[in-house]
Amino acid sequence: MQYLKFLILGLLLGIVMTKAEIISWFRIYEMFRFESFHMYGVIGTAIILGIILMQFTLKKQIRDITGKPIIIHSKNMSISRYLIGGIIFGLGWALSGACPGPMFILLGTGYSSVLLVILGAILGTFVYGIMRNKLPH
Amino acid sequence: MDFLFEPWPWYMAGTFIAIIMFSLIYFGENFGLSNNLRTICSAIGGGKYSDFFKIDWKKQKWNLILIIGTIIGGFLASTFLNNQQPIQLNPKTISSLQDLGFQEPGKHYLPHELFNISSHFSFKKLFILIMSGFFVGFGARYAGGCTSGHAISGLSHLQVPSLIAVIGFFIGGLIMTHIFIPIIF
């Protein structure tokens, strides 16, 4: 039962991403051509609302469900890691039209061929795990 | 109730995504969907090959349940909340895709020229689909997160590393869309 809330949140996320066409390859292509506000609106709204929610939470020192105070874990600073990793991710995102959430949601909409994208993504993660000590971070 | 069947506007989607992210934080977890790929690698025995996969993957079970939820959500929305209308793309986007040989851009969620491999199989498509996924998986782990972890959560938490990663996402995306896609198709 402790996992039911995550199933419901996932269900909601899948419905929203499908209904707002965020899972569409065409919407990603359109975004990278700067020919529609749609995707920028989705991401922008989420970030602005996210900033407001987080700042309010920190100010009011709201605790999570387990009683621990909610804090922001700062990420380690680096340029190469985020920039190079980000560029590689972006190349794959624009070509497949799917980031790691939508590739699963698309399975639900009936595209079995996205299994190949998922397989590639698992393989890419695996190869990173093996190579990571040789890469600049 | 008609609006349920129409495409949902960006402000509604953005609001829901922020609420889902915040709910996960409230439940003591974090919004980061590409972590599931690492969890899967770990669950299928990746720890034998790299310490990176020697993690207690069962602690990430909630995230796998979340992703199963999204698959069901995708099924429900596309089956019961679908008005079968094409996606309202910018006419410029449509004509640029038609120039590249794509038929009926926006008629489905995905271009059948790339994703329909059952009736029109080619090794080129197979290679593109696997390679594009490979870049997504490799890049997400190298950068330490994807669209959900860096763009949505990271920027909401005002993290500079996430901003660098998102700039990277866009550099890569722009190179692919404007230089490589016209060559590939």
Coordinates of C-alpha atoms in Angstrom, one line a residue:
Chain A
M1 CA 0.0 0.0 0.0
Q2 CA 2.9 2.3 0.6
Y3 CA 3.6 2.3 -3.1
L4 CA 0.0 3.1 -4.1
K5 CA 0.6 6.9 -4.0
F6 CA 3.5 6.5 -6.4
L7 CA 1.4 4.5 -8.8
I8 CA -1.3 7.2 -8.7
L9 CA 1.3 10.0 -9.2
G10 CA 2.7 8.1 -12.2
L11 CA -0.8 7.5 -13.6
L12 CA -1.5 11.2 -13.4
L13 CA 1.9 12.1 -15.0
G14 CA 1.3 9.7 -17.8
I15 CA -2.1 11.1 -18.6
V16 CA -0.9 14.8 -18.4
M17 CA 2.1 14.1 -20.6
T18 CA 0.0 12.3 -23.2
K19 CA -2.9 14.9 -23.2
A20 CA -0.5 17.8 -23.4
E21 CA 1.3 16.1 -26.3
I22 CA 4.7 16.3 -24.4
I23 CA 5.3 12.7 -25.5
S24 CA 5.1 13.6 -29.2
W25 CA 8.3 13.5 -31.3
F26 CA 6.8 16.4 -33.4
R27 CA 6.5 18.7 -30.3
I28 CA 10.2 18.2 -29.5
Y29 CA 11.2 18.8 -33.1
E30 CA 9.0 22.0 -33.2
M31 CA 10.5 23.1 -29.9
F32 CA 14.1 22.9 -31.1
R33 CA 13.1 24.9 -34.2
F34 CA 11.6 27.6 -31.9
E35 CA 8.3 27.4 -33.8
S36 CA 6.0 26.9 -30.9
F37 CA 5.6 28.2 -27.4
H38 CA 3.9 25.0 -26.2
M39 CA 6.9 23.1 -24.7
Y40 CA 8.5 26.3 -23.3
G41 CA 5.2 27.0 -21.6
V42 CA 5.0 23.6 -20.1
I43 CA 8.6 23.6 -18.8
G44 CA 8.5 27.3 -17.8
T45 CA 5.3 26.9 -15.8
A46 CA 6.6 23.8 -14.0
I47 CA 9.9 25.6 -13.1
I48 CA 8.3 28.9 -11.9
L49 CA 5.6 27.1 -9.9
G50 CA 8.3 24.7 -8.6
I51 CA 10.5 27.6 -7.4
I52 CA 7.5 29.2 -5.6
L53 CA 6.6 25.9 -3.9
M54 CA 10.2 25.2 -2.9
Q55 CA 10.9 28.7 -1.5
F56 CA 7.6 28.6 0.4
T57 CA 8.6 25.1 1.8
L58 CA 12.0 26.3 2.9
K59 CA 10.7 29.4 4.5
K60 CA 8.0 27.6 6.4
Q61 CA 10.5 24.7 7.2
I62 CA 7.9 22.2 6.1
R63 CA 8.7 18.6 6.9
D64 CA 8.1 15.6 4.6
I65 CA 5.8 12.7 5.4
T66 CA 8.5 10.9 7.3
G67 CA 9.1 14.0 9.5
K68 CA 12.4 15.0 8.0
P69 CA 12.8 18.7 7.1
I70 CA 12.7 19.3 3.4
I71 CA 16.1 20.7 2.3
I72 CA 17.8 21.2 -1.1
H73 CA 20.8 19.0 -1.8
S74 CA 23.3 21.1 -3.7
K75 CA 24.8 19.3 -6.7
N76 CA 28.6 19.2 -7.0
M77 CA 29.9 21.9 -9.3
S78 CA 31.5 20.9 -12.6
I79 CA 31.3 22.3 -16.1
S80 CA 32.6 19.4 -18.3
R81 CA 30.3 16.8 -16.7
Y82 CA 27.1 18.7 -17.1
L83 CA 27.9 20.3 -20.4
I84 CA 29.3 17.2 -22.3
G85 CA 26.7 14.9 -20.7
G86 CA 24.0 17.4 -21.4
I87 CA 25.0 17.7 -25.1
I88 CA 25.0 13.9 -25.6
F89 CA 21.6 13.7 -23.9
G90 CA 20.3 16.5 -26.1
L91 CA 21.4 14.8 -29.3
G92 CA 19.5 11.7 -28.3
W93 CA 16.5 13.6 -27.0
A94 CA 16.0 15.5 -30.4
L95 CA 16.5 12.3 -32.4
S96 CA 14.3 9.9 -30.4
G97 CA 11.9 12.7 -29.5
A98 CA 11.7 11.1 -26.0
C99 CA 13.4 11.6 -22.7
P100 CA 13.4 8.9 -20.0
G101 CA 9.8 9.6 -18.9
P102 CA 8.0 9.7 -22.3
M103 CA 9.8 6.7 -23.7
F104 CA 7.9 4.6 -21.2
I105 CA 4.6 6.5 -21.5
L106 CA 4.7 5.9 -25.3
L107 CA 4.8 2.1 -24.6
G108 CA 1.4 2.6 -23.0
T109 CA 0.1 4.4 -26.0
G110 CA 0.8 1.3 -28.1
Y111 CA 4.2 2.0 -29.8
S112 CA 6.1 -1.2 -29.2
S113 CA 9.1 0.1 -31.3
V114 CA 10.0 2.5 -28.4
L115 CA 11.2 -0.7 -26.7
L116 CA 14.2 -0.3 -28.9
V117 CA 14.8 3.2 -27.6
I118 CA 14.4 2.0 -24.0
L119 CA 16.8 -0.9 -24.7
G120 CA 19.3 1.6 -26.1
A121 CA 18.9 3.9 -23.1
I122 CA 19.5 1.0 -20.7
L123 CA 22.6 0.0 -22.8
G124 CA 23.8 3.7 -22.7
T125 CA 23.4 3.8 -18.9
F126 CA 25.3 0.5 -18.6
V127 CA 28.2 1.7 -20.8
Y128 CA 28.4 4.9 -18.9
G129 CA 28.7 2.9 -15.7
I130 CA 31.6 0.9 -17.1
M131 CA 33.4 4.0 -18.6
R132 CA 32.7 6.6 -15.9
N133 CA 36.2 6.5 -14.3
K134 CA 37.8 7.3 -17.7
L135 CA 35.5 10.3 -18.3
P136 CA 36.1 13.9 -17.2
H137 CA 33.7 14.8 -14.4
Chain B
M1 CA -16.4 17.4 -20.0
D2 CA -15.3 18.1 -23.6
F3 CA -12.0 19.6 -22.5
L4 CA -10.9 16.2 -21.3
F5 CA -10.8 15.1 -24.9
E6 CA -9.2 18.2 -26.3
P7 CA -5.4 18.6 -26.1
W8 CA -4.5 20.1 -22.7
P9 CA -2.9 23.6 -22.6
W10 CA 0.7 24.1 -21.5
Y11 CA -0.2 25.9 -18.3
M12 CA -2.3 23.0 -17.1
A13 CA 0.5 20.5 -17.9
G14 CA 3.2 22.7 -16.3
T15 CA 1.0 23.1 -13.1
F16 CA 0.4 19.3 -12.8
I17 CA 4.1 18.5 -13.3
A18 CA 5.1 21.0 -10.6
I19 CA 2.5 19.5 -8.2
I20 CA 3.8 15.9 -9.0
M21 CA 7.4 17.0 -8.4
F22 CA 6.5 18.6 -5.1
S23 CA 4.4 15.6 -4.0
L24 CA 7.4 13.3 -4.5
I25 CA 9.5 15.6 -2.4
Y26 CA 6.8 15.6 0.3
F27 CA 6.8 11.8 0.2
G28 CA 10.6 12.0 0.9
E29 CA 11.8 11.2 -2.7
N30 CA 12.9 13.1 -5.8
F31 CA 11.7 13.7 -9.3
G32 CA 14.2 12.0 -11.6
L33 CA 13.0 9.5 -14.1
S34 CA 16.3 8.6 -15.7
N35 CA 17.3 7.1 -12.4
N36 CA 15.1 4.2 -13.4
L37 CA 17.5 3.2 -16.1
R38 CA 20.3 2.9 -13.5
T39 CA 18.0 0.9 -11.2
I40 CA 17.2 -1.5 -14.1
C41 CA 20.9 -2.0 -14.8
S42 CA 21.5 -2.7 -11.1
A43 CA 18.5 -5.0 -10.8
I44 CA 19.7 -7.2 -13.8
G45 CA 23.2 -7.7 -12.3
G46 CA 25.1 -4.6 -13.5
G47 CA 27.0 -4.6 -10.2
K48 CA 29.2 -7.4 -11.5
Y49 CA 30.6 -5.1 -14.1
S50 CA 30.8 -1.7 -12.4
D51 CA 30.6 -0.3 -8.8
F52 CA 28.2 2.3 -10.2
F53 CA 25.5 -0.3 -10.2
K54 CA 26.3 -1.7 -6.8
I55 CA 23.4 0.1 -5.2
D56 CA 20.5 -1.0 -3.1
W57 CA 18.2 -0.8 -6.1
K58 CA 15.1 -1.9 -4.0
K59 CA 15.2 1.6 -2.4
Q60 CA 14.3 2.9 -5.9
K61 CA 11.3 0.6 -6.2
W62 CA 8.9 3.5 -5.7
N63 CA 10.4 5.1 -8.9
L64 CA 9.8 1.9 -10.9
I65 CA 6.2 1.8 -9.6
L66 CA 5.9 5.5 -10.7
I67 CA 7.1 4.6 -14.2
I68 CA 4.6 1.7 -14.4
G69 CA 1.9 4.2 -13.4
T70 CA 3.0 6.5 -16.3
I71 CA 2.7 3.6 -18.8
I72 CA -0.9 2.9 -17.6
G73 CA -1.6 6.6 -17.7
G74 CA -0.4 6.8 -21.3
F75 CA -2.6 3.8 -22.2
L76 CA -5.7 5.4 -20.5
A77 CA -5.2 8.8 -22.0
S78 CA -4.6 7.6 -25.6
T79 CA -7.5 5.0 -25.4
F80 CA -10.2 6.8 -23.6
L81 CA -9.4 10.6 -23.7
N82 CA -8.4 10.8 -27.4
N83 CA -10.4 12.8 -29.9
Q84 CA -8.3 11.5 -32.8
Q85 CA -7.4 15.0 -34.0
P86 CA -3.9 15.7 -35.4
I87 CA -1.5 17.7 -33.3
Q88 CA -1.8 21.4 -34.1
L89 CA 1.8 22.0 -35.2
N90 CA 3.2 25.3 -36.6
P91 CA 2.6 25.1 -40.4
K92 CA 6.4 25.9 -40.8
T93 CA 7.2 22.8 -38.8
I94 CA 4.9 20.7 -41.0
S95 CA 6.4 22.0 -44.3
S96 CA 9.9 21.5 -43.1
L97 CA 9.1 17.9 -42.2
Q98 CA 7.3 17.3 -45.5
D99 CA 10.5 18.6 -47.2
L100 CA 12.4 15.8 -45.4
G101 CA 9.9 13.2 -46.6
F102 CA 7.7 12.8 -43.6
Q103 CA 4.1 12.1 -44.5
E104 CA 1.3 13.6 -42.4
P105 CA 3.3 15.3 -39.6
G106 CA 1.4 15.4 -36.4
K107 CA -1.2 12.8 -37.3
H108 CA 0.1 10.5 -34.7
Y109 CA 2.3 11.1 -31.6
L110 CA 5.4 9.7 -33.5
P111 CA 6.5 9.8 -37.1
H112 CA 5.8 6.4 -38.6
E113 CA 8.7 6.9 -41.0
L114 CA 10.9 6.2 -37.9
F115 CA 8.8 4.3 -35.5
N116 CA 6.8 1.9 -37.7
I117 CA 9.2 -1.0 -38.0
S118 CA 6.8 -3.9 -38.1
S119 CA 5.4 -3.2 -41.6
H120 CA 8.4 -1.2 -43.0
F121 CA 11.5 -2.8 -41.4
S122 CA 14.9 -1.4 -42.1
F123 CA 18.2 -1.7 -40.3
K124 CA 18.6 2.1 -40.6
K125 CA 15.5 2.6 -38.4
L126 CA 16.6 -0.1 -36.0
F127 CA 20.0 1.5 -35.7
I128 CA 18.6 5.1 -35.2
L129 CA 16.1 4.0 -32.5
I130 CA 18.7 2.1 -30.5
M131 CA 21.4 4.8 -30.9
S132 CA 19.1 7.7 -30.0
G133 CA 18.2 5.8 -26.8
F134 CA 21.8 5.1 -26.1
F135 CA 22.6 8.8 -26.3
V136 CA 19.7 9.6 -23.9
G137 CA 20.8 7.0 -21.4
F138 CA 24.5 7.7 -21.6
G139 CA 24.1 11.4 -21.5
A140 CA 21.5 11.5 -18.7
R141 CA 23.8 9.5 -16.4
Y142 CA 26.9 11.4 -17.4
A143 CA 25.1 14.7 -16.7
G144 CA 23.5 13.2 -13.6
G145 CA 20.0 13.7 -14.6
C146 CA 17.5 14.3 -17.4
T147 CA 14.6 16.7 -18.2
S148 CA 12.8 15.9 -14.9
G149 CA 15.9 15.8 -12.7
H150 CA 17.8 18.8 -14.1
A151 CA 15.3 21.0 -16.1
I152 CA 12.3 20.7 -13.8
S153 CA 13.7 19.8 -10.3
G154 CA 17.2 21.3 -10.6
L155 CA 16.1 24.6 -11.9
S156 CA 13.2 24.8 -9.4
H157 CA 15.9 24.3 -6.7
L158 CA 18.0 27.1 -8.4
Q159 CA 20.9 24.8 -9.0
V160 CA 23.7 26.2 -11.3
P161 CA 24.9 22.7 -12.4
S162 CA 21.3 22.0 -13.7
L163 CA 21.4 25.2 -15.7
I164 CA 24.7 24.1 -17.3
A165 CA 23.1 20.7 -18.1
V166 CA 20.0 22.3 -19.6
I167 CA 22.2 24.5 -21.8
G168 CA 23.9 21.3 -22.9
F169 CA 20.5 19.6 -23.6
F170 CA 19.7 22.6 -25.9
I171 CA 23.1 22.6 -27.6
G172 CA 22.8 18.9 -28.4
G173 CA 19.1 19.2 -29.4
L174 CA 19.8 22.2 -31.7
I175 CA 22.7 20.4 -33.4
M176 CA 20.6 17.3 -33.9
T177 CA 17.5 19.1 -35.2
H178 CA 19.2 21.6 -37.5
I179 CA 22.3 19.7 -38.7
F180 CA 21.9 15.9 -38.3
I181 CA 18.2 15.3 -38.8
P182 CA 18.2 16.8 -42.3
I183 CA 21.2 14.6 -43.1
I184 CA 19.7 11.4 -41.6
F185 CA 16.3 11.7 -43.3

